[in-house]
C-alpha positions in Angstrom: -19.5 -46.8 -0.7 -20.6 -46.3 -4.3 -18.5 -44.5 -7.0 -21.2 -41.9 -7.4 -21.3 -41.2 -3.7 -17.5 -40.9 -3.6 -17.5 -38.4 -6.6 -20.3 -36.5 -4.9 -18.2 -36.1 -1.8 -15.0 -35.0 -3.6 -17.1 -32.4 -5.7 -18.7 -31.1 -2.6 -15.1 -30.6 -0.9 -13.9 -28.9 -4.1 -16.7 -26.5 -3.9 -16.0 -25.9 -0.1 -12.3 -25.2 -1.0 -13.2 -22.8 -3.7 -15.8 -20.9 -1.3 -12.9 -20.8 1.3 -10.3 -19.4 -1.4 -13.3 -16.7 -2.4 -13.7 -15.7 1.3 -9.9 -15.5 1.9 -9.5 -13.3 -1.3 -12.6 -11.3 -0.1 -10.8 -10.7 3.2 -7.9 -9.5 1.6 -9.7 -6.9 -0.5 -11.6 -6.1 2.6 -8.3 -5.0 4.3 -7.1 -3.1 1.3 -10.6 -1.3 1.3 -10.3 -0.6 5.0 -6.9 1.0 4.8 -7.8 2.8 1.6 -10.8 4.4 3.3 -8.8 5.0 6.7 -5.7 6.4 4.8 -6.4 8.1 1.6 -9.9 9.4 2.3 -8.6 11.7 5.5 -5.5 12.6 3.3 -7.6 13.7 0.4 -9.7 15.9 2.8 -6.5 17.4 4.1 -5.2 18.2 0.9 -8.7 19.4 -0.3 -8.8 22.0 2.7 -5.0 23.1 2.0 -5.8 24.1 -1.6 -9.3 25.6 -0.8 -9.7 29.3 0.0 -12.8 28.4 2.3 -13.7 26.0 5.0 -14.6 22.6 3.8 -16.7 22.2 7.1 -19.0 24.9 5.7 -19.1 24.2 2.1 -17.6 21.0 0.7 -16.8 22.6 -2.8 -13.4 23.2 -4.3 -12.4 26.9 -4.5 -8.8 26.3 -5.7 -6.2 28.6 -4.2 -2.7 28.5 -3.0 -3.3 31.3 -0.4 -2.9 28.9 2.6 0.6 27.8 1.5 1.3 31.5 1.0 0.3 32.3 4.4 2.2 29.3 5.8 5.3 29.9 4.1 5.4 33.8 4.7 5.3 33.2 8.6 8.7 33.5 10.2 7.4 31.2 12.9 6.9 28.4 10.3 10.7 28.7 9.2 11.8 28.7 12.8 9.6 25.6 13.4 11.1 24.0 10.3 14.6 24.7 11.5 14.0 23.7 15.0 12.5 20.3 13.7 15.7 19.5 11.8 17.9 20.5 14.6 15.8 18.6 17.1 15.5 15.3 14.8 18.9 15.1 13.7 20.5 15.8 17.2 18.3 13.3 19.1 18.7 10.5 16.4 22.4 11.0 16.3 22.8 11.1 20.2 20.1 8.2 20.5 22.1 6.0 18.3 25.4 6.7 20.3 23.8 5.6 23.4 22.0 2.8 21.7 25.2 1.3 20.1 27.0 1.7 23.3 24.5 -0.1 25.3 24.1 -2.7 22.7 27.9 -3.4 22.5 28.3 -3.5 26.4 25.5 -6.1 26.7 26.1 -8.3 23.8 30.0 -8.2 23.3 31.1 -7.8 27.0 30.7 -10.1 29.8 28.6 -7.7 32.0 27.3 -8.9 35.3 23.5 -9.5 35.2 23.2 -8.6 31.7 20.1 -10.5 31.2 18.6 -8.1 33.9 19.7 -5.0 32.2 18.3 -6.0 28.7 14.6 -5.2 29.6 15.4 -2.2 31.7 17.0 -0.6 28.4 13.1 -0.2 27.3 12.0 1.8 30.2 11.7 5.0 28.4 9.3 3.4 26.0 7.0 2.2 28.8 7.2 5.5 30.6 6.2 7.3 27.6 7.8 10.7 26.1 5.0 12.8 27.9 5.7 11.6 31.3 9.4 11.5 30.8 9.5 15.0 29.6 7.3 16.3 32.6 9.6 14.8 34.9 12.5 16.6 33.5 10.6 19.8 33.2 9.7 19.6 36.9 13.3 18.3 38.0 14.9 21.4 36.4 12.5 23.9 38.0 13.4 25.6 41.3 13.8 23.0 44.0 13.6 20.1 41.7 16.0 17.0 42.0 18.1 18.1 39.0 18.0 21.9 40.1 19.6 20.8 43.5 22.0 18.3 42.1 23.5 20.7 39.4 23.3 23.7 41.8 25.6 22.0 44.1 27.9 21.7 41.4 27.6 25.3 40.6 25.7 24.8 37.4 22.3 25.9 36.2 21.5 24.2 32.8 18.3 25.2 31.0 16.3 22.5 29.2 13.6 24.7 27.8 15.3 25.1 24.4 15.7 22.8 21.4 18.9 21.4 22.6 17.3 20.3 25.9 14.5 18.8 23.8 16.9 16.7 21.7 18.6 15.3 24.8 15.5 14.2 26.4 14.3 12.8 23.1 17.3 11.0 22.5 16.9 9.1 25.9 13.4 8.1 24.7 14.9 7.0 21.2 17.7 4.9 22.8 15.5 1.7 23.2 14.8 1.6 19.6 18.4 2.0 18.5 19.5 -0.4 21.1 17.0 -2.9 19.8 18.3 -2.9 16.3 21.9 -2.5 17.3 21.9 -5.5 19.8 20.2 -7.5 17.0 22.8 -6.6 14.3 25.7 -7.4 16.7 24.3 -10.6 17.8 24.1 -11.7 14.0 27.5 -10.9 13.3 29.9 -13.7 13.5 32.9 -13.0 15.4 34.7 -15.5 13.1 34.4 -12.9 10.3 36.1 -10.2 12.5 38.9 -12.7 13.7 39.6 -13.8 10.1 40.3 -10.1 9.1 42.8 -9.7 12.1 44.6 -12.9 11.2 45.4 -11.6 7.7 46.8 -8.6 9.5 44.1 -6.1 9.4 44.3 -3.6 12.3 41.1 -3.1 14.6 40.1 0.2 12.8 40.1 -1.7 9.4 38.1 -4.6 11.0 35.5 -2.1 12.4 35.2 0.0 9.1 35.4 -2.8 6.6 33.7 -5.8 8.4 31.8 -4.9 11.4 29.9 -1.8 10.4 29.0 -2.8 6.7 27.5 -5.8 8.5 25.5 -3.6 10.8 24.4 -1.3 7.9 21.0 -2.9 7.3 20.2 -2.5 11.0 21.6 1.0 11.4 19.6 2.2 8.4 16.2 0.5 9.5 16.8 2.0 13.0 17.6 5.5 11.1 14.2 4.9 9.2 12.0 4.3 12.4 13.6 7.1 14.7 14.0 9.9 12.2 10.1 9.4 11.5 9.4 9.1 15.3 11.3 12.4 16.1 10.0 14.3 13.1 6.5 13.4 14.3 7.2 14.0 18.1 4.8 16.1 19.9 5.0 15.4 23.8 8.8 16.5 24.3 8.7 19.8 22.2 5.2 20.6 23.6 6.2 20.5 27.4 9.7 21.9 26.9 9.0 24.3 24.0 5.5 25.7 24.2 5.9 27.7 27.4 8.9 29.8 25.9 7.2 29.7 22.2 9.9 27.5 20.9 8.2 25.5 18.1 8.8 22.5 15.9 6.3 21.7 13.0 4.0 19.6 15.2 3.7 21.9 17.9 3.3 24.9 15.5 0.1 23.4 14.5 -1.1 23.4 17.9 -0.1 27.1 18.2 -2.1 27.6 14.9 -5.1 26.0 16.3 -5.3 28.4 19.3 -4.4 31.5 17.3 -7.9 32.6 16.5 -11.6 31.6 16.6 -12.3 29.8 14.3 -8.9 28.5 13.9 -7.2 29.1 10.5 -8.1 25.4 9.1 -6.6 26.2 5.7 -3.2 27.2 7.0 -3.1 24.3 9.4 -3.9 22.0 6.4 -1.1 23.5 4.3 1.4 23.1 7.2 0.1 19.4 7.6 0.5 18.8 3.7 4.2 20.1 4.0 5.0 17.8 6.9 3.5 14.9 5.1 5.6 15.7 1.9 8.7 16.1 4.0 8.0 12.8 5.7 7.4 11.1 2.4 10.8 12.3 1.0 12.5 11.1 4.1 10.7 7.6 3.6 11.7 7.4 0.1 15.4 8.4 0.8 15.9 5.8 3.6 14.1 3.2 1.8 16.7 3.6 -1.1 19.5 3.7 1.4 18.3 0.3 2.9 18.0 -1.2 -0.4 18.3 -5.2 -0.6 19.6 -6.2 2.8 20.4 -9.8 1.5 23.7 -8.6 0.3 24.8 -8.5 3.9 23.9 -12.2 4.6 26.8 -14.0 6.0 26.8 -17.7 5.6 29.2 -19.6 8.2 29.4 -22.9 9.9 28.7 -23.3 13.6 29.1 -20.0 15.5 30.8 -19.6 18.8 30.4 -17.3 21.9 30.0 -13.7 20.7 31.2 -12.2 23.9 34.8 -10.9 24.4 36.9 -12.2 27.4 36.3 -9.3 29.6 38.3 -8.4 32.8 36.1 -8.4 35.8 36.9 -4.8 36.7 35.9 -3.8 33.1 32.7 -5.9 33.4 31.6 -4.4 36.8 32.5 -0.7 35.5 30.0 -1.4 32.6 27.4 -2.6 34.9 27.9 0.5 37.1 27.8 2.9 34.0 24.4 1.3 32.9 23.1 1.4 36.4 24.1 5.1 36.6 22.2 5.9 33.3 19.1 4.1 34.4 18.9 5.7 37.8 20.2 9.3 36.7 18.6 9.8 33.4 15.2 7.8 34.0 14.9 7.1 37.7 15.1 10.9 38.8 12.4 12.2 36.4 10.2 9.4 37.4 10.7 9.9 41.2 10.1 13.7 40.6 6.8 13.0 39.2 5.9 10.4 42.0 7.0 13.1 44.7 4.7 15.7 43.2 1.8 13.1 43.3 2.5 12.2 47.0 2.9 15.5 48.2 0.0 17.6 49.5 -0.6 20.5 47.6 1.3 19.2 44.6 4.3 21.5 45.0 7.5 20.9 42.9 10.6 20.0 44.8 12.1 17.1 46.8 9.7 14.9 48.6 8.8 16.2 52.1 7.7 13.3 54.3 5.8 15.7 56.5 3.6 16.4 53.7 3.0 12.8 52.4 -0.6 12.5 51.2 -2.8 10.5 49.0 -5.0 13.3 48.1 -4.2 13.5 44.5 -4.9 9.9 44.0 -8.2 10.1 46.0 -9.2 13.1 43.6 -8.6 10.7 40.6 -10.9 8.3 42.3 -13.6 10.8 43.0 -13.7 12.6 39.7 -15.6 11.0 36.9 -13.3 12.8 34.3 -10.3 11.0 35.5 -11.8 7.6 35.9 -13.3 7.8 32.3 -9.9 8.9 31.0 -8.3 5.7 32.5 -11.0 3.5 31.5 -10.9 4.8 27.9 -7.1 4.3 27.6 -7.1 0.8 28.9 -10.1 0.0 26.9 -8.8 1.2 23.7 -5.2 -0.1 24.5 -6.4 -3.7 25.3 -9.1 -4.1 22.5 -7.0 -2.4 19.8 -3.9 -4.2 20.7 -5.6 -7.5 20.8 -7.2 -6.9 17.2 -4.1 -5.3 15.7 -1.6 -8.1 16.6 -4.0 -10.6 14.8 -4.9 -8.5 11.7 -1.3 -7.1 11.3 0.0 -10.8 11.6 -2.5 -12.0 8.8 -1.4 -8.7 6.8 2.3 -9.5 7.3 1.8 -13.1 5.9 -0.3 -11.8 3.0 2.2 -9.4 2.0 5.3 -11.7 2.4 4.0 -15.0 1.5 1.4 -14.5 -1.2 1.9 -13.0 -4.6 0.0 -10.6 -6.6 -0.6 -6.6 -7.1 -3.2 -6.8 -4.2 -0.5 -8.0 -1.6 1.9 -5.3 -2.6 -0.9 -2.6 -2.6 -1.7 -3.7 1.0 1.9 -3.2 2.3 2.0 0.2 0.6 -1.2 1.4 2.2 -0.4 0.1 5.7 3.0 2.1 5.6 1.3 5.4 4.6 -0.1 6.2 8.1 3.3 5.8 9.9 4.7 8.2 7.2 2.2 10.7 8.4 2.7 12.8 11.5 0.2 11.7 14.1 -1.2 15.2 14.7 -1.8 15.7 10.9 -3.4 12.3 10.8 -5.7 13.3 13.8 -6.4 16.4 12.2 -7.4 15.0 8.9 -9.5 12.3 10.7 -11.3 15.1 12.6 -12.4 16.9 9.5 -13.4 13.6 7.9 -15.6 12.7 10.8 -17.1 16.1 10.9 -18.0 16.0 7.2 -19.5 12.5 7.6 -21.2 13.1 10.8 -24.1 10.6 10.0 -21.7 7.9 10.6 -21.7 8.6 14.3 -18.0 8.4 14.9 -17.4 12.0 16.1 -15.9 12.2 19.6 -16.2 8.6 20.3 -13.6 6.2 21.6 -14.3 4.1 18.4 -12.6 6.6 16.1 -9.7 7.0 18.5 -9.0 3.0 18.5 -9.3 3.1 14.6 -7.0 6.1 14.3 -4.4 4.3 16.7 -4.7 1.1 14.8 -4.1 2.5 11.2 -1.4 4.7 12.4 0.6 2.0 14.0 -0.5 -0.9 11.8 2.9 -0.7 9.8 4.9 -1.2 13.4 2.8 -4.4 14.1 3.5 -5.6 10.5 7.1 -5.1 10.8 7.5 -7.0 14.0 5.3 -9.9 12.8 7.2 -10.0 9.6 10.4 -10.9 11.3 8.4 -13.8 13.3 7.0 -15.1 9.9 10.3 -14.9 8.1 11.9 -17.3 10.9 9.6 -20.1 10.0 10.5 -22.4 7.1 8.3 -21.7 3.8 8.5 -25.4 3.1 6.0 -26.3 6.1 3.6 -23.7 5.0 3.8 -24.8 1.4 3.3 -28.3 2.2 0.2 -27.7 4.0 -1.0 -25.5 1.2 -0.6 -28.5 -1.3 -2.6 -30.8 1.1 -5.3 -28.3 0.9 -5.0 -26.3 4.1 -6.6 -23.0 3.7 -5.0 -19.6 4.5 -6.7 -19.2 7.9 -6.2 -22.7 8.8 -2.5 -22.5 8.2 -2.2 -19.2 10.2 -4.2 -20.8 13.1 -2.4 -24.1 13.2 1.1 -23.4 12.1 2.1 -19.8 11.6 0.5 -18.2 14.9 1.3 -21.2 17.4 4.9 -21.2 16.3 5.2 -17.4 16.7 3.1 -17.1 20.0 5.7 -15.9 22.3 6.9 -13.4 19.6 3.6 -12.1 19.1 3.0 -11.5 22.6 5.9 -9.3 22.5 4.2 -7.5 19.7 1.2 -7.1 21.8 3.0 -5.5 24.5 4.8 -3.0 22.3 1.5 -2.2 20.5 -0.6 -1.9 24.1 2.3 0.4 25.2 2.0 2.7 22.0 -1.7 2.9 22.4 -1.6 3.9 26.1 0.9 6.4 25.5 -0.2 8.0 22.3 -0.8 11.7 22.3 -0.3 13.3 18.9 -3.2 11.5 17.1 -5.5 12.2 20.0 -5.2 16.0 20.1 -7.9 16.9 17.7 -10.2 13.6 18.0 -11.3 13.6 21.6 -14.5 14.9 23.1 -15.6 15.3 26.8 -16.5 11.5 27.1 -13.6 10.2 25.1 -10.6 11.7 26.8 -7.7 9.4 27.4 -4.9 9.6 29.9 -2.3 11.4 27.8 -4.7 14.2 26.8 -5.9 14.7 30.4 -2.4 14.9 31.5 -1.6 17.4 28.9 -4.7 19.5 29.7 -3.7 19.3 33.3 -0.3 20.7 32.5 -1.8 23.5 30.6 -3.9 24.5 33.7 -0.9 23.9 36.1 -2.9 21.1 38.2 0.5 19.5 39.0 -0.7 17.2 41.8 -3.4 15.6 39.7 -1.3 15.5 36.8 1.5 13.6 38.6 -0.9 11.1 40.2 -2.4 10.4 36.7 1.0 9.9 35.2 1.8 7.5 37.9 -1.1 5.6 37.5 -0.3 5.4 33.6 3.3 4.2 34.4 1.7 1.5 37.0 -0.7 0.3 34.5 1.8 0.0 31.6 4.4 -1.8 33.8 1.8 -4.1 35.4 0.7 -5.4 32.0 4.4 -5.7 30.9 5.3 -7.6 34.0 2.3 -9.9 33.6 3.1 -10.7 30.1 6.7 -11.3 30.6 5.8 -13.7 33.7 3.0 -15.5 32.0 4.2 -15.8 28.5 8.1 -15.6 28.7 7.8 -12.6 26.5 11.1 -11.1 25.3 10.9 -7.3 25.1 12.1 -5.8 21.9 11.1 -2.8 19.8 11.7 -4.3 16.3 
């Protein structure tokens, strides 16, 4: 081969490399533009409506006024909702972390029989969904329900239709998140650190406060970061347990405002939404500063040893019994209550009557297009959006954590804005956006629901993928880059294959979130784009409990089937962080 031919080939490959780099850079800016449009445009329209005295749907002109904020802040219901929100959030987060730490300690530090089987069961509340869980509790405490009978036999009659009942049930839903963080933290603490403190004479209390808890701090604060945002934005549990007795938190107060008049007071709703976003952002900033630099908690040791404590068999079996009781009593009974209603002719609330066993409610689901469309829409959105999201958030996580430059940091910040925004507020902002730009054809479609879900939960996908990427040595990636490997080539042949099982876990969590999401859907669905959660909520509002229970059972079965399939086929380890 002549020298000139070799030079031409080299030049051609050089130009190809430049073109690939341009494509990669263009893709990065496309992601930035997508999140800027999907986040900043709806938020701008929300703020625009909040500070305008008129309706932006009638005239998109700024008529600056603070009257909407004055109306919102002058309402006693708003202040009641704000107080309830803080009680609900603080109580559920505190109780959820007590439960999460307890379960994590039992399963990581004690020798509990069949601990490997208990671990995935700890995540059941996530896969059940807070909507179905709260419905199960609501039905179980009504006359003739399972809890009503059990507590009645003890001479007790507890009520859960109050803010304290809400926070107890929310804590059960939050427990898997805190358990995931706490178990990861306990597994990363080398017992030799604690043993060394004891050798020099430190009592157990000092070891706990000066060694164990400081090393757990980054995990605890990260868990608080996520769970506080989730409870502050929660709508399913407060709606089911609070709306019947007009007990509001801020998210359900927005729903109450929407039904207060015709047309709804859009300006006041926008003002309340802006206030919720501001509170969320303040919480994010405070928690981010508390978390700070976690590298100061890194421990470098030699070869570790078994982290479990020598546990007497009676103690191990007692722990297993406690975990079994928790799963059966606090999760199994509400689920069985929902199933009982779905299998009972007439859909009455009470213990299952075998003489009235019937599949009529499931047949009704099959015969009515409304229900079949809701199931189809939910499964379609969850499957397609989760599959796209796991890849895109993986690429985003790589860009943010392995590349330098202003654009990488900007992309990370844009992705975190939606998770800091309550879902019901984001849904409301998206509604006004698609109504203003109706020519785009997104209003009332499944597509806008998928886009909203993807943008809202992208930060969670990024966070989970970040942990997978950080486990891979940078040197391999850098060597491939030096050899001329493109970004997409490195991702396809190095990063993603090495993280395959972990990314399947990310997919499972995202699929579950999309299947069970309610708050973002409230203002975005139309007749042909209903999803399962919205349909269940509508059935609850109209007291069609039989169809509601059957549809809830179908949702749980679909989620469990997908999760079980992924665990079986891809050896997925379930985790929430």
